[in-house]
Coordinates of C-alpha atoms and ligand atoms in Angstrom, one line a residue:
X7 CA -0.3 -20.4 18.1
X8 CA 3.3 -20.3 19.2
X9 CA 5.6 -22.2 17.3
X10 CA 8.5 -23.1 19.1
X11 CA 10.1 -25.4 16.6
X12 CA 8.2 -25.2 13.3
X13 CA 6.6 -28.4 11.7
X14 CA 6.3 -27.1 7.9
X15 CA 4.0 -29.8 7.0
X16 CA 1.3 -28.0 9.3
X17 CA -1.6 -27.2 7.8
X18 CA -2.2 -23.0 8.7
X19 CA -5.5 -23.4 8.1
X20 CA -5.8 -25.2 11.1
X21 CA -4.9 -22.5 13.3
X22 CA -8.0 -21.2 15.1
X23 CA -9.0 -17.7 14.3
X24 CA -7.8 -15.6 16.8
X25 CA -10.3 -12.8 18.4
X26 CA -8.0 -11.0 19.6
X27 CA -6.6 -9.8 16.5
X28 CA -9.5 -9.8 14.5
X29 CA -11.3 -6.4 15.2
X30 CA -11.0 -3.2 16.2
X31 CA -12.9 -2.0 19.5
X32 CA -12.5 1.5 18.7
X33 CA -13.1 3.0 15.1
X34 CA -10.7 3.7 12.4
X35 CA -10.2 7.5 12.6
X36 CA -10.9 9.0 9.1
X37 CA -8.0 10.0 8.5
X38 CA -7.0 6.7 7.4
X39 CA -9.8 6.8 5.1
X40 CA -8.2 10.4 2.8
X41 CA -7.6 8.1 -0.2
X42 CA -8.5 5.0 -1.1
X43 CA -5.1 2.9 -1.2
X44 CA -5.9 -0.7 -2.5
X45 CA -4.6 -3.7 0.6
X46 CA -4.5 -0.9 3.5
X47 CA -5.2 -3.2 6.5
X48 CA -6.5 -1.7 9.4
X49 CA -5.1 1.0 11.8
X50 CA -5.7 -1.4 14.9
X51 CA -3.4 -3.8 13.6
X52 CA -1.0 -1.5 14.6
X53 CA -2.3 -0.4 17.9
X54 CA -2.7 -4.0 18.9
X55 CA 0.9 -4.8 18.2
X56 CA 2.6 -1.9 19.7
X57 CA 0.3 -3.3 22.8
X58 CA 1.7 -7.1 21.9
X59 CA 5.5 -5.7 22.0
X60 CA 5.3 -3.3 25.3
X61 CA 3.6 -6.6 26.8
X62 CA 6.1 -8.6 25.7
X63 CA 9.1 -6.2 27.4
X64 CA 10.0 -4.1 24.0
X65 CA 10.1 -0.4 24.7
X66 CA 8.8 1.3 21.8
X67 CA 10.9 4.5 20.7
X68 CA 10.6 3.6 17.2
X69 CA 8.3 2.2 14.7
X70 CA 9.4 0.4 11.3
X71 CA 7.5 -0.5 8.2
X72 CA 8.9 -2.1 5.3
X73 CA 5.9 -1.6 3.0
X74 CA 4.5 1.9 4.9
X75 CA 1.8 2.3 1.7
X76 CA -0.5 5.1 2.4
X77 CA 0.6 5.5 5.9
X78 CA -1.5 3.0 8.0
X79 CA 1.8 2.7 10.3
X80 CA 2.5 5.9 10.2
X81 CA -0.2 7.9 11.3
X82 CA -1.4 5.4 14.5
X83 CA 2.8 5.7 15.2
X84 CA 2.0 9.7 15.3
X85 CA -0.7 9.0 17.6
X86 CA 1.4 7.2 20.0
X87 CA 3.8 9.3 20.0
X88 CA 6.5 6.9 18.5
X89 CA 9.2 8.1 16.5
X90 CA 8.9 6.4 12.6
X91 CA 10.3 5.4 9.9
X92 CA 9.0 3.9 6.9
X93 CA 9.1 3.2 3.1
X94 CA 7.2 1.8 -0.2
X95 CA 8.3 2.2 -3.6
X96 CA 5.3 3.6 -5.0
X97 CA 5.6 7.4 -4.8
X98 CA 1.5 8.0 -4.1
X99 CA 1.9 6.0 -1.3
X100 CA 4.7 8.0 0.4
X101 CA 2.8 11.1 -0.8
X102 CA -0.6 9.9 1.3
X103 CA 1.7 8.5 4.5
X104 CA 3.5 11.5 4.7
X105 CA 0.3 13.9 4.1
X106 CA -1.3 11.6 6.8
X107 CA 1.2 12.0 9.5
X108 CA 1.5 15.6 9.1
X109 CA 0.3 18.2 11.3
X110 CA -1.7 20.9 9.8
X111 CA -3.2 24.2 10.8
X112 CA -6.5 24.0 10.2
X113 CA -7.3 28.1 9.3
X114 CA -4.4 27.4 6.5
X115 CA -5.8 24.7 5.5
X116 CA -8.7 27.1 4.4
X117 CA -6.7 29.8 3.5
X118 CA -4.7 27.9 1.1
X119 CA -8.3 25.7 -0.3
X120 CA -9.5 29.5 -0.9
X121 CA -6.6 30.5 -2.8
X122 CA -6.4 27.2 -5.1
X123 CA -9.7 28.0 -6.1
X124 CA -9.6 31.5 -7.1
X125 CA -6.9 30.5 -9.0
X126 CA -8.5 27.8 -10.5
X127 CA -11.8 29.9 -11.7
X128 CA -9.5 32.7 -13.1
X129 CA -8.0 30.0 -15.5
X130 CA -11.5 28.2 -15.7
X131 CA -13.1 31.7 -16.9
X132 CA -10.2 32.6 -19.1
X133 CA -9.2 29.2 -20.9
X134 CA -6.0 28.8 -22.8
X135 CA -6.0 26.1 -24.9
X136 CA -3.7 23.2 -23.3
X137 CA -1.5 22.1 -25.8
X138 CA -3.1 17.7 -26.1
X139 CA 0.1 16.6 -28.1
X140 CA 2.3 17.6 -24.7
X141 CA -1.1 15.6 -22.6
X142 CA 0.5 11.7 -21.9
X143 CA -1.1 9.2 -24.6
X144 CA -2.5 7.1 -21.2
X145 CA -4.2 10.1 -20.0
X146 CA -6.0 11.0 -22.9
X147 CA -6.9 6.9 -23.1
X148 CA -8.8 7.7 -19.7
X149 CA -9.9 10.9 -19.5
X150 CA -12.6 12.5 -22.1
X151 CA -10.8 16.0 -23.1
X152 CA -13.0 17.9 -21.0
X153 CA -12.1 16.3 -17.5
X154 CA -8.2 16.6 -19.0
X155 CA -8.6 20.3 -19.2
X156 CA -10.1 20.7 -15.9
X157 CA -8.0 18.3 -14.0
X158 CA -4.9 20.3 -15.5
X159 CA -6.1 23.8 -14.7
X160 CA -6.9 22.4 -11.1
X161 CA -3.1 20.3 -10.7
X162 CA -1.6 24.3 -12.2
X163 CA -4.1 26.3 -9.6
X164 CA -2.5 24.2 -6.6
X165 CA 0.5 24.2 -7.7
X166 CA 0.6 27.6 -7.6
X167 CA -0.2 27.9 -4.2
X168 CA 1.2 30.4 -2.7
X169 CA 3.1 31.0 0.2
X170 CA 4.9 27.9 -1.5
X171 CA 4.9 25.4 1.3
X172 CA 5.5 21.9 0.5
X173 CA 3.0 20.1 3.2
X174 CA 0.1 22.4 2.1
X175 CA 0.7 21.6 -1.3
X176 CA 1.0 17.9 -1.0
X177 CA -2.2 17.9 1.2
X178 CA -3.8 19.1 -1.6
X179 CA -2.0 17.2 -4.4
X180 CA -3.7 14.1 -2.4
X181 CA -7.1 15.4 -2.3
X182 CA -6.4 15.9 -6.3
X183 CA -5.1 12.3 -6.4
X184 CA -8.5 10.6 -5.1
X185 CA -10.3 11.9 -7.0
X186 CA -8.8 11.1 -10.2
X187 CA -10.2 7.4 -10.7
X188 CA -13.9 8.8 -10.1
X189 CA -13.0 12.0 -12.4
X190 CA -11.4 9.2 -15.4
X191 CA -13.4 5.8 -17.5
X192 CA -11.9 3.5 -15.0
X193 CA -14.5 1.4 -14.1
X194 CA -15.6 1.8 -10.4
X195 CA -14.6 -0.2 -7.7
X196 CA -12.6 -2.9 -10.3
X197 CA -8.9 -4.0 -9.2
X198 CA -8.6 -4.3 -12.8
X199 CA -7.6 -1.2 -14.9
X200 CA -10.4 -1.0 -17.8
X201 CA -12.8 1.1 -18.8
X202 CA -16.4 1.4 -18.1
X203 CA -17.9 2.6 -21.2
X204 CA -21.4 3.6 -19.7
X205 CA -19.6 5.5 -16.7
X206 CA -20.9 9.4 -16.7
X207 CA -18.6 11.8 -16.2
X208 CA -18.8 14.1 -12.5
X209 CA -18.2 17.8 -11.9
X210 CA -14.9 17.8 -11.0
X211 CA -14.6 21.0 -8.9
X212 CA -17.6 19.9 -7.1
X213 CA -15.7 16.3 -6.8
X214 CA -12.5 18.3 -5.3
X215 CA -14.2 20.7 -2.7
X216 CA -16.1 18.0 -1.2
X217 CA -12.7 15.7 -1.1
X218 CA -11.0 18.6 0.3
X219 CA -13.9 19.4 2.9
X220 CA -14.0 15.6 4.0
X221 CA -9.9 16.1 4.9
X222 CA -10.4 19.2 6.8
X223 CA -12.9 17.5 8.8
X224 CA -10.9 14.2 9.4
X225 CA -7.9 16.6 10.3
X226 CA -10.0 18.8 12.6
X227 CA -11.3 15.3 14.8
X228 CA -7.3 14.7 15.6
X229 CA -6.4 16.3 18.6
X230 CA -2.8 15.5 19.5
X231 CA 0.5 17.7 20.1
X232 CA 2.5 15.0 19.7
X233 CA 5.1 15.6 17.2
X234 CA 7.7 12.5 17.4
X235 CA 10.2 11.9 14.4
X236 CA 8.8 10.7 11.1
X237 CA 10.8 9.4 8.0
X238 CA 9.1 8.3 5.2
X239 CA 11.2 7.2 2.5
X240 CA 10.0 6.4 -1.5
X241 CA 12.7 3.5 -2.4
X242 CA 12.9 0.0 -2.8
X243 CA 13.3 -1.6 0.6
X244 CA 15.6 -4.4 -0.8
X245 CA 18.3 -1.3 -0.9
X246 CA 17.6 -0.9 2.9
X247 CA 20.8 -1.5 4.4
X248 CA 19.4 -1.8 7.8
X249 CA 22.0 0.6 9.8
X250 CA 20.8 3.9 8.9
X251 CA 17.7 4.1 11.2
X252 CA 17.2 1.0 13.8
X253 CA 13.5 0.3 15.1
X254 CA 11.8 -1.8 18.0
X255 CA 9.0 -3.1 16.4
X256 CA 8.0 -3.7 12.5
X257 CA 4.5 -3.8 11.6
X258 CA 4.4 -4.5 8.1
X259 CA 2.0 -5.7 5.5
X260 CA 3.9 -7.2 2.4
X261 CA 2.9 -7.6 -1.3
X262 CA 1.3 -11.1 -2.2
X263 CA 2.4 -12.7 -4.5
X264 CA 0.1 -13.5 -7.8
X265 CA -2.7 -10.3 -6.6
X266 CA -2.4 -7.1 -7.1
X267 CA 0.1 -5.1 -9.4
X268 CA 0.6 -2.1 -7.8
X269 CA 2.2 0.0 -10.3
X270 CA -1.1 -0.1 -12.8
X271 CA -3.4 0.1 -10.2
X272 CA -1.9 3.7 -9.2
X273 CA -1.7 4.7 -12.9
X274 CA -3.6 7.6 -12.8
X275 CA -2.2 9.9 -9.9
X276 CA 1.5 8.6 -11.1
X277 CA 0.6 9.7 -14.3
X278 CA -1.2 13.1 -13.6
X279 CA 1.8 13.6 -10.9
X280 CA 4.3 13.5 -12.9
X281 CA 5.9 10.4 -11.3
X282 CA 6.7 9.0 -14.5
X283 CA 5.9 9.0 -18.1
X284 CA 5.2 5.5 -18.6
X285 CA 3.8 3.9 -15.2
X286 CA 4.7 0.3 -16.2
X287 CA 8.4 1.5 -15.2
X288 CA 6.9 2.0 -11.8
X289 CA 6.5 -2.1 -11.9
X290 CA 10.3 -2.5 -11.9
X291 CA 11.5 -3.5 -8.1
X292 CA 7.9 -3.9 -6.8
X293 CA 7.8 -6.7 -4.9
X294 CA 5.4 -9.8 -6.3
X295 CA 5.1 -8.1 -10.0
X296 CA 3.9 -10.8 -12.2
X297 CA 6.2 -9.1 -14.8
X298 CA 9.6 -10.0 -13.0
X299 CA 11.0 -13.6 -14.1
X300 CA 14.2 -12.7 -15.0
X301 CA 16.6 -14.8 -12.6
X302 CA 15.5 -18.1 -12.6
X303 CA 17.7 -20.4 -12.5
X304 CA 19.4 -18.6 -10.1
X305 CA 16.6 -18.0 -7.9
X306 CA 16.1 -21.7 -7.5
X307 CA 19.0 -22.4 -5.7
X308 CA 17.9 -19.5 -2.9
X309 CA 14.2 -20.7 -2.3
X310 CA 13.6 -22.3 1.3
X311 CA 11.7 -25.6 0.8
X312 CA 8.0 -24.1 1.4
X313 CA 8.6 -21.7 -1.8
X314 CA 10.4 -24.4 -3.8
X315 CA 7.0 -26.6 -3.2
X316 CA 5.2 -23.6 -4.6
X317 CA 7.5 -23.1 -7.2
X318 CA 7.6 -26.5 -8.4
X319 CA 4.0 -26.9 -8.3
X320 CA 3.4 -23.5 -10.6
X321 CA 5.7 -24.8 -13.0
X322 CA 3.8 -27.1 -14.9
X323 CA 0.9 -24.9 -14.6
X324 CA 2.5 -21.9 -15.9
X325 CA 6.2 -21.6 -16.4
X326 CA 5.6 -17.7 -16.4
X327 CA 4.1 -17.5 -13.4
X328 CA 6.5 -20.0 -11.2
X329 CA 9.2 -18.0 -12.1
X330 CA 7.7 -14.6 -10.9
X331 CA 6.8 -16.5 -8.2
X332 CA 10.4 -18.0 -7.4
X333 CA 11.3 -14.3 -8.1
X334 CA 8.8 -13.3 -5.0
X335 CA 9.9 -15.8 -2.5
X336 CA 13.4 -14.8 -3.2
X337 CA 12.7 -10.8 -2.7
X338 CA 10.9 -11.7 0.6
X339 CA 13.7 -14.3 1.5
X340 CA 15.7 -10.7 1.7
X341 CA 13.2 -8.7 3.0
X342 CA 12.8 -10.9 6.0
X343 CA 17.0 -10.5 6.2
X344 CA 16.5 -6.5 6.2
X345 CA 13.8 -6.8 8.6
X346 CA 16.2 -8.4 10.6
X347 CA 18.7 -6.1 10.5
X348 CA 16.9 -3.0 11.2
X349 CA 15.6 -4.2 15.0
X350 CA 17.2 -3.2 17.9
X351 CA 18.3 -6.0 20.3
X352 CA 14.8 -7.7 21.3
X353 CA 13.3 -5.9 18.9
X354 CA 9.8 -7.3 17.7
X355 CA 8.4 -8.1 14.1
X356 CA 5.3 -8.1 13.1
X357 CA 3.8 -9.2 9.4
X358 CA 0.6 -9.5 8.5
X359 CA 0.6 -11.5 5.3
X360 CA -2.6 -14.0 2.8
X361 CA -2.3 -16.8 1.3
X362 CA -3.7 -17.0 -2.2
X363 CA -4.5 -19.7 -5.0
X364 CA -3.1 -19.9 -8.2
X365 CA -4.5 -22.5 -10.9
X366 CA -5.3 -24.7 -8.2
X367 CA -1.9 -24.3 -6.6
X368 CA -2.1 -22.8 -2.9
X369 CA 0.1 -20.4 -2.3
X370 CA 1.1 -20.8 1.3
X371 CA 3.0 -17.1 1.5
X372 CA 2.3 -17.1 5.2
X373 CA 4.3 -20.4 5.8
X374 CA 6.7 -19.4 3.6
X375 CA 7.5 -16.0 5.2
X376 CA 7.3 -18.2 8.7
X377 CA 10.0 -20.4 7.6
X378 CA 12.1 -17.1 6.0
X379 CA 11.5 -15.9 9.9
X380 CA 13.1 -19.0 11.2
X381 CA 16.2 -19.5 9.5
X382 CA 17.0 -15.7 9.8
X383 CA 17.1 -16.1 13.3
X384 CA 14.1 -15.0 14.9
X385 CA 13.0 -16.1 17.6
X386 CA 9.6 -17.2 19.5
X387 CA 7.6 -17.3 16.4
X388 CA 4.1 -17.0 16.7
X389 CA 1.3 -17.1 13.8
X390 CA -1.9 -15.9 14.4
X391 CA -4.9 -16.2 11.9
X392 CA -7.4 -13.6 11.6
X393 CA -10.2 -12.5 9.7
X394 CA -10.5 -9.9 7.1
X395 CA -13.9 -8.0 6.2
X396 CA -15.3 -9.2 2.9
X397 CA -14.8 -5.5 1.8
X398 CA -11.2 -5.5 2.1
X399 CA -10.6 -9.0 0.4
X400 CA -7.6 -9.8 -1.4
X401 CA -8.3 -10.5 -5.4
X402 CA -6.7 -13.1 -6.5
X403 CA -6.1 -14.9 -10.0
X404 CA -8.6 -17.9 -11.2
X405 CA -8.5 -21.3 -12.6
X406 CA -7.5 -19.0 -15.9
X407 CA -4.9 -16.7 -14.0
X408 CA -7.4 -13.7 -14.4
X409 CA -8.1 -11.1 -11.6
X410 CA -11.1 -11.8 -9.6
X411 CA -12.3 -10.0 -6.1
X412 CA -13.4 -13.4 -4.7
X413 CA -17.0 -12.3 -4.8
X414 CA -18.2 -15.9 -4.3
X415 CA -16.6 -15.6 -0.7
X416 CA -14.2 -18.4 -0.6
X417 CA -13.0 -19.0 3.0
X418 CA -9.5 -19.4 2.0
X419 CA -9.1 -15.8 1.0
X420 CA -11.4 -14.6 3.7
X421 CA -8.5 -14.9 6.5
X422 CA -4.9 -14.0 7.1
X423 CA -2.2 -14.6 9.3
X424 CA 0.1 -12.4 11.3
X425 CA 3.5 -13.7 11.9
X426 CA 5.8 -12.3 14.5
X427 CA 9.1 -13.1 15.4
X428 CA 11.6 -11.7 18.3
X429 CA 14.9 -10.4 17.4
X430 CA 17.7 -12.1 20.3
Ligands
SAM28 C1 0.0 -4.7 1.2 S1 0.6 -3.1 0.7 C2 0.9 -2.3 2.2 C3 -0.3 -1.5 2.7 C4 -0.1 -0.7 4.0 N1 0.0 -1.6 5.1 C5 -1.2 0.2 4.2 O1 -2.0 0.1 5.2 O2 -1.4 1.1 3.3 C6 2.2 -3.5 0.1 C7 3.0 -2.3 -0.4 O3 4.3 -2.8 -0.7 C8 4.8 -1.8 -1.7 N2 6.0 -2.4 -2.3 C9 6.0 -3.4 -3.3 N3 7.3 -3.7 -3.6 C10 8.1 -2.9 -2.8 C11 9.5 -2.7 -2.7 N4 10.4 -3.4 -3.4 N5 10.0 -1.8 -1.8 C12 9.1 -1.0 -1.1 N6 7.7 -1.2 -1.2 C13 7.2 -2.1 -2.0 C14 3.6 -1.6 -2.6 O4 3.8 -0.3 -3.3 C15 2.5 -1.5 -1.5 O5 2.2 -0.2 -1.1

């Protein structure tokens, strides 16, 4: 649908699925599929709107993404031999995007899996006692003291690696990373950090060579010499000023707000990386964190009127949770300003972006961030709906606020919309 001049009282959900944008007619290649990386969207997404801006006159020398997460953008850029640059706060995501649009030598890729686990053996066979007091309290709450003192001799043996050469090592500080949740209590497949109690603990060298055989193979099916200019960047993108690095086209997937809180979710690998020491600090600056409310009555005064519905409406459900919210609209208010900033002339944007439900309140993010587009300047708006496999299906919180993964299949959360704007 193109909007020329936006009616905000439309109802999105009357927009017509668009088949176009709703799947892929090649498959995902598996690198995108190294480590699980909770709201990756898929790799054509990409594709499709590097095709939608070259078909719409934008020449593509450069490709942006606000929220790069594990490297979606990144690697299909790579592919297309488009120069990139992108960024996410979370450090395990930069560590996976920047893994994923690396190139690698295949024989040192061996070389270096054969050295980390000689390594690993010798300290295996001849065990010095780790000292637990130094171990991080949250470890040892999800890891049984066995899988703590193989994980460790495993993180020592590649970080050891030797020649020391940083995109070996972090190729294998990712394998390392993946396989954490399986190794830990964490209870499978849940978006919610807690522990299954009945969950049996795996082999974990067994659980790294066949993570670290599965890379090699996805690296060995990609067969490209194209080596344009990638930045990936691990900050906050509201400190983006925008002139550093311009770019012709954003593809970009943002937080929702009220779904998922990043920071716990990647507990584990910022924990056993050494990220932090306490991985709630991680939540600070992320985008959509129910734990931000600080700035209320300030915020207020900033929200355009789609987010001040929202707002308003969440407040006399739950005063908390409207002022994270007002806190949310506000950051993307900004982010939508950045995004702005960083195209070249005629430079296109692309967001792909769900709209959730909150104690019965819907959260219209997509009209929001439409409106945000609008009074920013862009031009030629255009919102598209598509649909998203029930696999990859945003959770979202219940009539109680609690985290659910919409098993029931409600249709609201089975769709999203991508929103695209044209810089003048
Ligand atoms: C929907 S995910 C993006 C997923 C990505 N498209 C992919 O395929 O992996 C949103 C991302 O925004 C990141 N994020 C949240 N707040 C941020 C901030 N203030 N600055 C940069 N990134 C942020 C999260 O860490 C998360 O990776």
């Amino acid at each position: 649908m193109i909007m020329g001049l936006i009616n905000w009282h439309l109802d999105l959900e009357q927009i017509e699925v668009s088949e176009e944008w709703n799947f892929p007619n090649i498959k995902e290649d598996s690198i995108h599929r190294i480590h699980s990386y909770p709201a990756k969207f898929p790799s054509f997404i990409t594709t499709k709107a590097i095709e939608y801006a070259k078909n719409h006159g934008v020449n593509v020398n450069t490709l942006g993404d606000l929220f790069c997460g594990c490297g979606t953008t990144a690697f299909e850029a790579k592919k297309a031999n488009i120069n990139y640059w992108g960024c996410d706060i979370n450090p395990v995501a930069t560590l996976i995007a920047k893994v994923k649009s690396e190139s690698y030598n295949i024989g040192k890729l061996y070389l270096f899996f054969e050295n980390i686990m000689q390594e690993y053996d010798k300290f295996i066979n001849i065990p010095r006692s780790i000292d637990f007091i130094t171990i991080n309290e949250r470890i040892k709450y999800w890891f049984t003291e066995s899988s703590i003192n193989e994980l460790y001799y495993l993180k020592m043996a590649i970080n050891n690696v030797k020649p020391r050469m940083c995109k070996y090592k972090n190729f294998f500080l990712v394998a390392f990373s993946n396989i954490l949740k399986p190794s830990s209590k964490w209870l499978t497949k849940s978006i919610k950090p807690q522990i299954d109690p009945k969950k049996k603990e795996i082999n974990i060298k067994e659980a790294f060579i066949i993570q670290v055989n599965t890379m090699i193979k996805a690296y060995s099916k990609v067969h490209s010499d194209f080596c344009p200019q990638i930045k990936i960047e691990t900050k906050n993108v509201l400190k983006e000023n925008g002139k550093d690095i311009k770019v012709d086209l954003i593809v970009t997937s943002p937080p929702y707000v009220t779904s998922y809180e990043y920071a716990d979710l990647h507990q584990l690998s910022t924990l056993w990386l050494d990220y932090t020491n306490d991985y709630r600090s991680l939540r600070k600056g992320t985008i959509g964190s129910v734990y931000d409310t600080t700035r209320f009555k300030k915020d207020i005064k900033l929200l355009n009127s789609t987010a001040e519905s929202i707002v308003f409406q969440l407040y006399t459900k739950d005063t908390a949770k409207s002022k994270s919210a007002a806190r949310y609209y506000v950051d993307m208010q900004n982010v939508v300003k950045i995004s702005y900033n960083k195209l070249t002339p005629k430079g296109i944007a692309v967001f792909v972006i769900g709209n959730t439900e909150y104690m019965g309140v819907r959260i219209n993010n997509a009209q929001h961030l439409a409106q945000a587009m609008q009074q920013e300047g862009y031009k030629n708006l255009e919102i598209v709906k598509r649909k998203i496999s029930r696999k990859i299906l945003t959770p979202y919180r219940d009539d109680k606020g609690m985290f659910t993964s919409a098993l029931d299949g409600r249709k609201v959360y089975s769709e999203e919309f991508i929103v695209i704007g044209k810089k003048e």
